[in-house]
Coordinates of C-alpha atoms in Angstrom, one line a residue:
Chain A
X252 CA 0.0 -0.1 -0.1
X253 CA 3.0 2.1 0.9
X254 CA 4.5 1.6 -2.5
X255 CA 1.7 2.0 -4.5
X256 CA 1.0 5.5 -2.6
X257 CA 4.6 6.6 -3.4
X258 CA 4.2 5.8 -6.9
X259 CA 0.7 7.9 -7.0
X260 CA 2.4 10.6 -5.4
X261 CA 5.3 10.8 -7.9
X262 CA 3.1 10.3 -11.1
X263 CA 1.4 13.3 -9.6
X264 CA 4.1 15.2 -9.2
X265 CA 5.3 14.4 -12.9
X266 CA 1.9 15.2 -14.1
X267 CA 1.9 18.6 -12.2
X268 CA 5.1 19.4 -13.5
X269 CA 4.8 18.9 -17.0
X270 CA 1.9 21.2 -16.8
X271 CA 3.5 23.9 -15.2
X272 CA 6.2 23.6 -18.0
X273 CA 3.4 23.7 -20.6
X274 CA 1.7 26.4 -18.9
X275 CA 5.3 28.1 -18.6
X276 CA 6.3 27.5 -22.3
X277 CA 3.2 28.8 -23.6
X278 CA 3.5 32.0 -22.0
X279 CA 7.0 32.4 -23.1
X280 CA 6.3 34.0 -26.7
X281 CA 3.0 35.3 -28.3
X282 CA 3.4 36.1 -32.0
X283 CA 1.1 38.7 -33.1
X284 CA 0.6 40.9 -36.4
X285 CA -1.3 44.2 -35.7
X286 CA -1.6 47.8 -36.5
X287 CA -0.5 50.4 -33.9
X288 CA -3.2 52.6 -32.3
X289 CA -1.2 54.4 -29.9
X290 CA 2.7 54.9 -28.8
X291 CA 3.4 56.4 -25.3
X292 CA 7.2 57.0 -24.8
X293 CA 8.1 57.0 -21.0
X294 CA 9.3 60.5 -19.8
X295 CA 13.1 58.9 -19.6
X296 CA 13.1 57.5 -23.3
X297 CA 14.0 54.0 -21.7
X298 CA 10.5 52.3 -22.4
X299 CA 7.4 52.7 -24.5
X300 CA 4.0 51.4 -24.3
X301 CA 2.5 50.5 -27.7
X302 CA -1.3 49.4 -28.1
X303 CA -1.8 47.3 -31.5
X304 CA -4.9 46.2 -32.6
X305 CA -4.4 42.4 -33.4
X306 CA -5.4 41.8 -37.1
X307 CA -6.9 38.3 -36.2
X308 CA -9.1 39.1 -32.9
X309 CA -9.4 42.9 -33.3
X310 CA -8.7 43.0 -29.8
X311 CA -6.7 45.9 -28.4
X312 CA -3.1 44.6 -27.3
X313 CA -0.7 46.5 -25.1
X314 CA 2.9 45.8 -25.2
X315 CA 5.8 47.3 -23.3
X316 CA 9.0 47.8 -25.4
X317 CA 12.5 48.3 -23.5
X318 CA 15.1 47.7 -26.5
X319 CA 17.0 50.5 -27.7
X320 CA 16.7 49.9 -31.3
X321 CA 12.9 49.9 -31.3
X322 CA 12.6 52.7 -28.7
X323 CA 14.9 55.0 -31.3
X324 CA 12.6 53.8 -34.2
X325 CA 9.8 55.1 -32.3
X326 CA 11.9 58.7 -31.7
X327 CA 12.8 59.5 -35.1
X328 CA 9.3 58.1 -36.4
X329 CA 10.5 54.9 -38.3
X330 CA 7.7 53.5 -36.5
X331 CA 4.6 55.4 -36.3
X332 CA 1.0 54.9 -35.3
X333 CA -0.9 53.3 -38.3
X334 CA 2.2 51.1 -39.2
X335 CA 1.3 47.3 -39.3
X336 CA 3.9 45.4 -36.8
X337 CA 4.9 41.9 -36.4
X338 CA 5.8 41.4 -32.9
X339 CA 6.9 38.3 -30.5
X340 CA 6.4 39.2 -27.0
X341 CA 6.2 37.6 -23.4
X342 CA 3.0 37.7 -21.4
X343 CA 4.0 37.7 -17.6
X344 CA 2.3 39.1 -14.6
X345 CA -0.4 40.7 -16.7
X346 CA 2.3 42.5 -18.5
X347 CA 3.3 41.9 -22.1
X348 CA 6.9 42.3 -22.9
X349 CA 8.2 42.7 -26.5
X350 CA 10.9 40.4 -27.9
X351 CA 10.5 41.6 -31.3
X352 CA 8.9 44.5 -32.7
X353 CA 9.3 45.0 -36.7
X354 CA 7.3 46.7 -39.4
X355 CA 5.6 43.9 -41.7
X356 CA 6.1 46.4 -45.0
X357 CA 9.1 45.8 -47.1
X358 CA 10.1 47.2 -50.7
Chain B
X1259 CA 57.4 63.8 -18.7
X1260 CA 58.6 61.1 -21.2
X1261 CA 57.9 61.5 -25.3
X1262 CA 55.5 58.5 -25.1
X1263 CA 53.2 60.2 -22.5
X1264 CA 53.3 63.6 -24.2
X1265 CA 52.1 61.6 -27.8
X1266 CA 49.5 59.9 -25.9
X1267 CA 48.0 63.6 -24.5
X1268 CA 48.3 64.9 -27.6
X1269 CA 46.2 61.9 -29.3
X1270 CA 43.8 62.3 -26.5
X1271 CA 43.5 65.9 -27.5
X1272 CA 43.5 65.3 -30.9
X1273 CA 40.6 62.9 -30.5
X1274 CA 38.4 65.2 -28.0
X1275 CA 38.8 67.8 -30.7
X1276 CA 37.4 65.4 -33.2
X1277 CA 34.6 64.7 -31.3
X1278 CA 33.6 68.1 -30.8
X1279 CA 34.2 69.2 -34.7
X1280 CA 31.7 66.6 -35.5
X1281 CA 29.1 69.4 -35.4
X1282 CA 28.6 70.6 -39.1
X1283 CA 29.9 74.0 -39.5
X1284 CA 27.3 75.3 -41.3
X1285 CA 24.8 74.5 -38.7
X1286 CA 24.3 78.3 -37.7
X1287 CA 23.7 79.2 -41.2
X1288 CA 21.1 76.9 -41.6
X1289 CA 19.2 77.5 -38.5
X1290 CA 19.1 81.2 -39.3
X1291 CA 18.4 80.9 -43.0
X1292 CA 16.1 77.3 -42.8
X1293 CA 16.4 74.6 -45.4
X1294 CA 15.6 74.8 -48.6
X1295 CA 16.3 71.3 -50.1
X1296 CA 19.4 70.5 -51.8
X1297 CA 19.9 74.2 -53.1
X1298 CA 21.1 75.1 -49.5
X1299 CA 23.6 72.2 -49.3
X1300 CA 24.9 73.4 -52.7
X1301 CA 25.8 76.8 -51.0
X1302 CA 29.0 75.1 -49.6
X1303 CA 29.2 72.2 -51.7
X1304 CA 28.5 72.9 -55.4
X1305 CA 28.1 70.2 -57.8
X1306 CA 27.2 67.5 -55.3
X1307 CA 23.8 67.2 -56.0
X1308 CA 24.7 66.9 -59.8
X1309 CA 27.3 64.3 -58.9
X1310 CA 24.8 62.1 -56.9
X1311 CA 22.8 61.7 -59.8
X1312 CA 25.4 59.4 -61.3
X1313 CA 25.6 56.9 -58.6
X1314 CA 23.8 53.7 -58.0
X1315 CA 21.6 54.8 -55.2
X1316 CA 20.1 57.3 -57.7
X1317 CA 20.3 55.2 -60.8
X1318 CA 19.7 51.9 -59.1
X1319 CA 21.7 50.6 -62.0
X1320 CA 25.0 50.7 -63.5
X1321 CA 27.3 48.8 -66.2
X1322 CA 28.6 45.5 -65.3
X1323 CA 31.5 43.6 -66.6
X1324 CA 31.5 40.5 -64.5
X1325 CA 28.5 38.8 -65.1
X1326 CA 27.7 36.1 -67.7
X1327 CA 25.0 36.9 -70.6
X1328 CA 24.7 40.7 -70.0
X1329 CA 25.2 43.5 -72.5
X1330 CA 28.3 45.7 -71.8
X1331 CA 26.6 48.7 -73.0
X1332 CA 23.2 48.3 -71.0
X1333 CA 23.1 49.5 -66.9
X1334 CA 21.8 46.5 -64.8
X1335 CA 20.6 46.8 -61.1
X1336 CA 17.2 46.8 -59.2
X1337 CA 15.9 49.4 -61.7
X1338 CA 15.3 46.6 -64.4
X1339 CA 16.9 43.3 -63.3
X1340 CA 14.4 39.9 -63.0
X1341 CA 15.4 37.4 -60.7
X1342 CA 13.2 35.6 -58.1
X1343 CA 14.5 37.3 -54.6
X1344 CA 12.1 40.2 -55.9
X1345 CA 10.7 38.8 -59.5
X1346 CA 10.1 42.5 -60.0
X1347 CA 12.0 46.1 -60.3
X1348 CA 11.6 49.3 -60.2
X1349 CA 9.8 49.3 -63.8
X1350 CA 7.3 46.7 -63.3
X1351 CA 7.3 47.6 -59.8
X1352 CA 7.0 51.2 -60.0
X1353 CA 5.7 53.0 -56.6
X1354 CA 1.8 53.0 -56.7
X1355 CA -1.5 52.5 -55.1
X1356 CA -2.5 49.0 -55.3
X1357 CA -5.9 48.2 -56.0
X1358 CA -8.4 47.5 -53.3
X1359 CA -8.5 44.3 -51.7
X1360 CA -11.5 42.2 -50.8
X1361 CA -11.9 44.3 -47.7
X1362 CA -11.8 47.4 -49.9
X1363 CA -8.2 48.4 -48.4
X1364 CA -5.6 50.2 -50.6
X1365 CA -2.1 50.5 -49.7
X1366 CA 1.2 52.1 -51.7
X1367 CA 3.7 49.8 -52.6
X1368 CA 6.7 49.6 -55.0
X1369 CA 10.3 48.5 -55.2
X1370 CA 11.6 52.4 -55.4
X1371 CA 9.9 53.3 -52.4
X1372 CA 13.5 53.5 -50.9
X1373 CA 14.8 55.8 -53.9
X1374 CA 16.1 59.0 -52.4
X1375 CA 14.0 61.3 -54.7
X1376 CA 10.4 62.5 -54.4
X1377 CA 9.1 60.0 -57.1
X1378 CA 8.3 62.5 -59.8
X1379 CA 11.9 62.9 -60.2
X1380 CA 12.2 58.9 -60.0
X1381 CA 15.4 56.3 -60.5
X1382 CA 18.0 57.6 -63.3
X1383 CA 16.4 60.8 -63.5
X1384 CA 18.6 63.7 -64.7
X1385 CA 18.3 67.6 -64.7
X1386 CA 18.2 70.7 -62.2
X1387 CA 14.6 69.2 -61.1
X1388 CA 15.9 65.7 -60.2
X1389 CA 19.0 67.6 -58.6
X1390 CA 16.5 69.6 -56.4
X1391 CA 14.2 66.4 -55.4
X1392 CA 17.3 64.7 -53.8
X1393 CA 16.6 63.9 -50.1
X1394 CA 20.1 64.5 -49.2
X1395 CA 18.9 64.5 -45.3
X1396 CA 17.4 60.9 -45.3
X1397 CA 21.1 59.7 -45.5
X1398 CA 22.7 62.4 -43.5
X1399 CA 20.6 63.9 -40.7
X1400 CA 20.7 62.2 -37.5
X1401 CA 17.4 64.3 -36.7
X1402 CA 15.6 62.7 -39.5
X1403 CA 11.9 62.3 -38.9
X1404 CA 10.8 59.3 -41.2
X1405 CA 7.1 60.0 -40.4
X1406 CA 7.4 62.9 -43.2
X1407 CA 8.6 60.5 -45.6
X1408 CA 5.7 58.5 -46.8
X1409 CA 4.3 58.0 -50.5
X1410 CA 0.8 60.2 -50.9
X1411 CA -1.1 61.5 -54.2
X1412 CA -0.8 65.1 -55.1
X1413 CA -3.4 67.3 -56.3
X1414 CA -2.9 66.1 -59.9
X1415 CA -2.8 62.2 -59.1
X1416 CA 0.6 61.5 -59.2
X1417 CA 2.5 59.4 -56.3
X1418 CA 4.7 61.5 -54.8
X1419 CA 7.3 60.7 -51.9
X1420 CA 7.3 63.3 -49.3
X1421 CA 10.5 64.2 -47.5
X1422 CA 11.7 66.1 -43.8
X1423 CA 13.0 69.3 -44.8
X1424 CA 12.8 70.6 -41.6
X1425 CA 15.2 73.3 -40.3
X1426 CA 16.0 70.6 -37.1
X1427 CA 16.6 67.8 -39.8
X1428 CA 18.9 70.1 -41.7
X1429 CA 20.7 71.5 -39.0
X1430 CA 22.1 67.8 -37.6
X1431 CA 23.6 66.5 -40.5
X1432 CA 26.9 64.7 -41.0
X1433 CA 28.3 61.7 -42.3
X1434 CA 25.9 58.9 -42.7
X1435 CA 24.8 56.7 -39.2
X1436 CA 24.1 53.0 -39.1
X1437 CA 20.2 54.0 -39.0
X1438 CA 20.3 56.5 -42.0
X1439 CA 21.7 53.0 -44.1
X1440 CA 19.2 50.6 -42.4
X1441 CA 16.2 52.6 -43.2
X1442 CA 16.5 51.0 -46.8
X1443 CA 18.6 48.2 -46.4
X1444 CA 17.0 46.5 -43.4
X1445 CA 13.8 45.9 -45.4
X1446 CA 15.5 44.9 -48.8
X1447 CA 13.9 42.3 -50.5
X1448 CA 10.0 42.5 -49.4
X1449 CA 10.7 43.0 -45.4
X1450 CA 13.0 42.8 -42.3
X1451 CA 15.6 39.8 -42.4
X1452 CA 14.6 38.9 -45.8
X1453 CA 17.3 39.4 -48.3
X1454 CA 20.4 38.9 -46.2
X1455 CA 19.0 38.7 -42.5
X1456 CA 20.9 41.7 -42.1
X1457 CA 21.3 42.9 -38.6
X1458 CA 23.7 45.7 -37.8
X1459 CA 23.9 45.8 -34.2
X1460 CA 26.5 45.3 -31.5
X1461 CA 25.1 41.8 -30.9
X1462 CA 25.0 40.9 -34.6
X1463 CA 28.1 42.5 -36.0
X1464 CA 31.5 42.6 -34.4
X1465 CA 32.5 45.7 -36.0
X1466 CA 29.7 47.8 -34.7
X1467 CA 30.4 46.6 -31.5
X1468 CA 33.7 48.3 -31.5
X1469 CA 32.2 51.4 -32.7
X1470 CA 32.8 51.0 -36.4
X1471 CA 29.9 52.0 -38.6
X1472 CA 28.7 50.9 -42.3
X1473 CA 30.7 54.2 -44.0
X1474 CA 33.5 53.2 -42.0
X1475 CA 34.2 50.3 -44.1
X1476 CA 32.3 51.7 -47.3
X1477 CA 34.4 54.6 -47.4
X1478 CA 32.6 57.1 -49.9
X1479 CA 34.0 59.1 -51.9
X1480 CA 32.2 61.9 -54.1
X1481 CA 28.9 59.7 -53.0
X1482 CA 30.7 56.4 -54.9
X1483 CA 30.0 53.6 -52.6
X1484 CA 32.9 50.8 -52.6
X1485 CA 31.4 47.3 -52.2
X1486 CA 32.5 43.6 -52.5
X1487 CA 31.6 41.7 -55.7
X1488 CA 28.1 40.2 -54.6
X1489 CA 27.4 37.2 -57.4
X1490 CA 23.6 38.8 -57.2
X1491 CA 24.7 42.5 -56.4
X1492 CA 25.6 43.6 -59.8
X1493 CA 25.1 47.3 -60.0
X1494 CA 28.4 49.2 -58.7
X1495 CA 29.6 52.6 -58.4
X1496 CA 33.0 51.2 -60.0
X1497 CA 34.9 50.9 -56.8
X1498 CA 35.6 48.0 -54.7
X1499 CA 36.8 46.9 -51.6
X1500 CA 37.8 44.1 -49.6
X1501 CA 38.6 43.3 -45.9
X1502 CA 42.5 44.3 -46.9
X1503 CA 43.3 47.9 -46.5
X1504 CA 43.1 50.3 -43.8
X1505 CA 42.5 48.0 -41.0
X1506 CA 43.5 44.6 -42.0
X1507 CA 46.5 43.1 -43.6
X1508 CA 46.8 40.0 -45.9
X1509 CA 48.3 38.3 -43.3
X1510 CA 46.0 39.5 -40.3
X1511 CA 46.7 36.5 -37.8
X1512 CA 49.5 36.0 -35.3
X1513 CA 49.2 32.6 -36.4
X1514 CA 51.4 32.0 -39.3
X1515 CA 49.3 28.8 -40.2
X1516 CA 46.2 30.9 -40.3
X1517 CA 47.8 33.4 -42.6
X1518 CA 48.7 30.6 -45.2
X1519 CA 45.0 30.1 -45.7
X1520 CA 44.6 33.6 -47.0
X1521 CA 45.8 32.9 -50.3
X1522 CA 42.8 30.4 -50.9
X1523 CA 40.1 31.0 -48.2
X1524 CA 38.2 34.5 -48.0
X1525 CA 38.3 36.2 -44.8
X1526 CA 34.3 35.8 -44.7
X1527 CA 34.7 31.9 -44.8
X1528 CA 36.0 31.8 -41.0
X1529 CA 34.7 35.0 -39.9
X1530 CA 30.9 34.7 -40.8
X1531 CA 30.3 31.3 -40.1
X1532 CA 26.2 31.7 -40.3
X1533 CA 24.1 33.4 -42.5
X1534 CA 19.8 34.1 -42.1
X1535 CA 16.9 35.7 -43.9
X1536 CA 14.5 34.3 -46.5
X1537 CA 15.8 30.8 -47.9
X1538 CA 12.9 30.3 -50.4
X1539 CA 9.9 32.2 -51.8
X1540 CA 7.4 31.2 -54.3
X1541 CA 5.8 33.8 -56.2
X1542 CA 3.2 31.4 -57.9
X1543 CA 1.9 31.0 -54.4
X1544 CA 0.6 34.2 -52.7
X1545 CA -0.5 33.7 -49.1
X1546 CA -3.5 36.0 -47.6
X1547 CA -2.0 38.1 -44.7
X1548 CA -4.2 38.8 -41.4
X1549 CA -4.3 42.6 -43.0
X1550 CA -6.5 41.0 -45.8
X1551 CA -3.6 41.9 -48.4
X1552 CA -1.6 38.8 -50.1
X1553 CA 2.4 38.4 -49.8
X1554 CA 4.5 35.8 -52.0
X1555 CA 4.5 32.4 -49.7
X1556 CA 8.4 32.7 -48.1
X1557 CA 10.3 30.8 -45.8
X1558 CA 12.0 33.1 -43.2
X1559 CA 14.9 32.7 -40.9
X1560 CA 16.4 34.8 -38.3
X1561 CA 19.6 36.5 -38.4
X1562 CA 22.6 33.9 -38.4
X1563 CA 20.3 31.0 -38.4
X1564 CA 21.3 29.3 -41.2
X1565 CA 24.4 27.5 -42.7
X1566 CA 26.3 28.8 -45.3
X1567 CA 27.1 27.4 -48.7
X1568 CA 31.0 27.2 -49.6
X1569 CA 32.2 27.4 -53.2
X1570 CA 35.2 28.8 -55.4
X1571 CA 34.7 32.5 -56.6
X1572 CA 36.8 34.1 -59.0
X1573 CA 34.5 37.3 -58.5
X1574 CA 32.8 36.6 -62.0
X1575 CA 29.2 35.3 -62.2
X1576 CA 27.4 32.8 -63.8
X1577 CA 23.9 34.0 -64.9
X1578 CA 21.4 31.6 -66.6
X1579 CA 17.6 31.9 -66.0
X1580 CA 17.8 29.1 -63.4
X1581 CA 21.2 29.7 -61.7
X1582 CA 22.9 33.2 -60.3
X1583 CA 26.1 32.3 -58.7
X1584 CA 29.5 32.4 -58.4
X1585 CA 32.0 31.3 -61.1
X1586 CA 35.5 29.8 -60.3
X1587 CA 37.6 26.7 -59.4
X1588 CA 40.4 25.5 -57.4
X1589 CA 42.6 25.5 -60.4
X1590 CA 41.8 28.9 -62.2
X1591 CA 44.6 30.9 -60.1
X1592 CA 42.0 33.7 -59.1
X1593 CA 39.6 32.1 -57.0
X1594 CA 39.1 31.8 -53.4
X1595 CA 36.5 29.7 -51.3
X1596 CA 34.0 32.3 -49.9
X1597 CA 30.6 31.5 -47.9
X1598 CA 27.2 32.2 -49.6
X1599 CA 23.8 32.5 -48.6
X1600 CA 21.8 30.3 -50.8
X1601 CA 18.3 31.3 -51.8
X1602 CA 16.0 29.3 -54.1
X1603 CA 12.9 31.2 -55.8
X1604 CA 9.9 30.1 -57.9
X1605 CA 8.2 32.2 -60.5
X1606 CA 7.0 31.6 -63.8
X1607 CA 9.3 31.4 -67.0
X1608 CA 8.0 31.9 -70.5
X1609 CA 7.9 28.4 -72.0
X1610 CA 8.5 30.0 -75.7
X1611 CA 11.9 31.1 -74.8
X1612 CA 13.2 30.1 -71.5
X1613 CA 13.5 33.2 -70.0
X1614 CA 12.2 34.3 -66.1
X1615 CA 9.1 36.3 -66.4
X1616 CA 8.7 39.3 -64.3
X1617 CA 5.6 40.2 -61.9
X1618 CA 3.8 43.2 -61.0
X1619 CA 2.9 42.8 -57.4
X1620 CA 0.1 44.9 -57.4
X1621 CA -2.7 42.7 -58.6
X1622 CA -1.6 39.4 -56.3
X1623 CA -0.8 41.8 -53.3
X1624 CA -4.7 42.6 -53.4
X1625 CA -6.2 39.4 -54.7
X1626 CA -3.5 37.1 -54.7
X1627 CA -3.7 36.0 -58.3
X1628 CA 0.0 35.8 -59.4
X1629 CA -0.8 35.5 -63.0
X1630 CA -2.5 38.6 -63.1
X1631 CA 0.9 40.1 -61.9
X1632 CA 2.6 38.3 -64.8
X1633 CA 0.1 39.8 -66.9
X1634 CA 0.6 43.6 -66.0
X1635 CA 4.1 43.0 -65.8
X1636 CA 4.3 41.6 -69.6
X1637 CA 1.9 44.6 -70.6
X1638 CA 4.5 47.2 -68.9
X1639 CA 7.5 45.5 -70.6
X1640 CA 5.9 45.1 -73.9
X1641 CA 5.9 41.1 -73.9
X1642 CA 3.2 40.4 -76.2
X1643 CA 3.8 36.5 -76.3
X1644 CA 4.3 34.3 -73.4
X1645 CA 3.4 31.0 -71.9
X1646 CA 4.0 31.1 -68.3
X1647 CA 5.1 27.8 -66.4
X1648 CA 6.4 27.4 -63.4
X1649 CA 10.1 27.0 -62.3
X1650 CA 12.7 27.5 -59.9
X1651 CA 15.8 29.5 -59.5
X1652 CA 18.9 29.0 -57.4
X1653 CA 20.6 32.6 -56.2
X1654 CA 24.0 32.7 -54.1
X1655 CA 24.2 35.9 -52.3
X1656 CA 27.8 37.1 -51.1
X1657 CA 27.9 36.5 -47.1
X1658 CA 29.8 39.7 -46.1
X1659 CA 28.1 40.9 -43.0
X1660 CA 27.5 39.5 -39.5
X1661 CA 31.2 39.0 -38.8
X1662 CA 31.3 37.3 -35.7
X1663 CA 33.8 37.7 -32.8
X1664 CA 37.2 36.2 -33.2
X1665 CA 36.7 33.7 -30.8
X1666 CA 33.3 32.3 -32.6
X1667 CA 35.4 32.2 -35.8
X1668 CA 35.9 28.6 -37.4
X1669 CA 38.9 27.1 -36.2
X1670 CA 41.0 23.9 -37.9
X1671 CA 38.7 21.5 -36.6
X1672 CA 35.6 23.4 -38.2
X1673 CA 36.7 22.5 -41.5
X1674 CA 39.5 19.6 -41.1
X1675 CA 37.1 16.8 -39.9
X1676 CA 34.8 14.7 -41.6
X1677 CA 31.8 16.5 -40.3
X1678 CA 33.6 19.7 -41.1
X1679 CA 31.6 22.7 -42.9
X1680 CA 33.5 22.3 -45.9
X1681 CA 33.1 19.3 -48.5
X1682 CA 36.5 19.1 -50.0
X1683 CA 35.0 16.8 -52.6
X1684 CA 32.5 19.1 -54.0
X1685 CA 35.3 21.8 -53.6
X1686 CA 37.2 19.8 -56.5
X1687 CA 39.7 17.7 -54.3
X1688 CA 40.4 14.1 -54.6
X1689 CA 39.4 11.5 -52.4
X1690 CA 43.0 10.8 -51.2
X1691 CA 43.3 14.6 -50.5
X1692 CA 40.0 14.7 -48.7
X1693 CA 40.8 11.9 -46.8
X1694 CA 44.2 14.0 -45.6
X1695 CA 42.1 17.3 -45.3
X1696 CA 39.7 15.9 -42.9
X1697 CA 42.3 14.2 -40.6
X1698 CA 43.3 15.8 -37.4
X1699 CA 47.0 14.7 -38.2
X1700 CA 47.1 18.1 -39.7
X1701 CA 46.6 20.4 -37.0
X1702 CA 46.7 18.0 -33.7
X1703 CA 49.8 18.7 -32.4
X1704 CA 49.1 22.4 -32.7
X1705 CA 45.7 22.2 -31.0
X1706 CA 46.9 20.0 -28.4
X1707 CA 49.3 22.1 -27.4
X1708 CA 47.2 25.2 -27.2
X1709 CA 44.8 23.1 -25.1
X1710 CA 47.6 22.3 -22.6
X1711 CA 48.5 26.0 -22.3
X1712 CA 44.9 27.2 -21.7
X1713 CA 44.0 24.4 -19.2
X1714 CA 44.4 25.1 -15.3

């Protein structure tokens, strides 16, 4: 009986940890294409919050951007409101942190 | 005080002076008088506008003398070339408002979107109006507002490309910075990381991490840009560059064995071990995007995600409808082994003469109908008889950027092993030679000694 209980506990732990890993993995990276409706640069210029309308769901998604290259593009208007963006972001603790933020358009 | 310290101090003083001197000497004049386009630049730099009209950046073409099946009296470039990375050019994909898609949406699109004119004065235009249409500031200003540069229709219905000609942009000019180059070169070939997977950041390119920028290597004189000889980028300003010069000698290593390699192995082969960007595109299949427009189906890769192919290259180019790539051999005395980004594109060929047909992207972008794009391009180019049949083309691009830090470059065992990156047999070596070249006998003692020295 003791042995059976141990096996059950081990199985339960394995199942729980697998679910946790899966949940973490799915939270790791979300990909989206959407159009920027609003860009708000922080006063210190070290971050920005962009609101994008998801092309698929038509829902607004708010993404925080901290990488220098994209921030520079906001500052000199290489990326502006109305641009369509291909983005990857992490969704953690209710905040979407950009990992990639590029215009879809090319020549 | 020793002479050495004096020299050091003098050097630092000169550096500080240079840093301060970077501000454009005409700044006060521009702030006082405003900016009226190139004629303001010409007050101090007479003749520069006319000079610029005779460059590849303006003409998007030049004569070429190193490519098979080209006419020495014709200029080639993105103005008129047809190959499967783009499958169009400035002529058939001239900047225009494309037809409405199923949702009624329109947008402007065209290969010459990046041309530094106003579109009325377009690729290769000449004369006084063209000179005054040059967007000098897009390359020279660090404060250019790119939001002001966009295509729109004027009162006559012509598509014009607007420019930032503000005093603020004009007052902050100098040598082009990385972003001035990348505003166009980052999205070449249909979007970010398509053509070459080009990323000029400190993380992805060792020169940038050391503060070296694009124009430090591409040292421009009279608006003529030196470049390497890419098998697929034919247009050139008649000036060429290699790694060897001001910064690197032809014997750049401390290790004599490595230096021996430079006679037959290009620098890029060991120092650019990865490549990236699109590996293939199918222009016969256009995929619907989430925004309702269509794009050619493309297999994309990140920066440094894919492996290059290696081939002998004597800086001349094989150019046929199904292959554009390096010519050369182990025995011609001129070739070195170079790395290439390999790309394969599918388009329509004309069954009647075997040539690759061009495609106007406007119809398929709106509806996904690739053959409507071929029909439109044929009309623009005056091709009356054609039978489109699908086919693939292989293109080799030079792999000349994304130079890796020294410690991540290829070493002896990267190539000289049975699973090494070089396929010696395909490169023209006999079985016996290949066996020898892939055996550790040729470097074992040396690497073992280095390993022992570094072990603790």
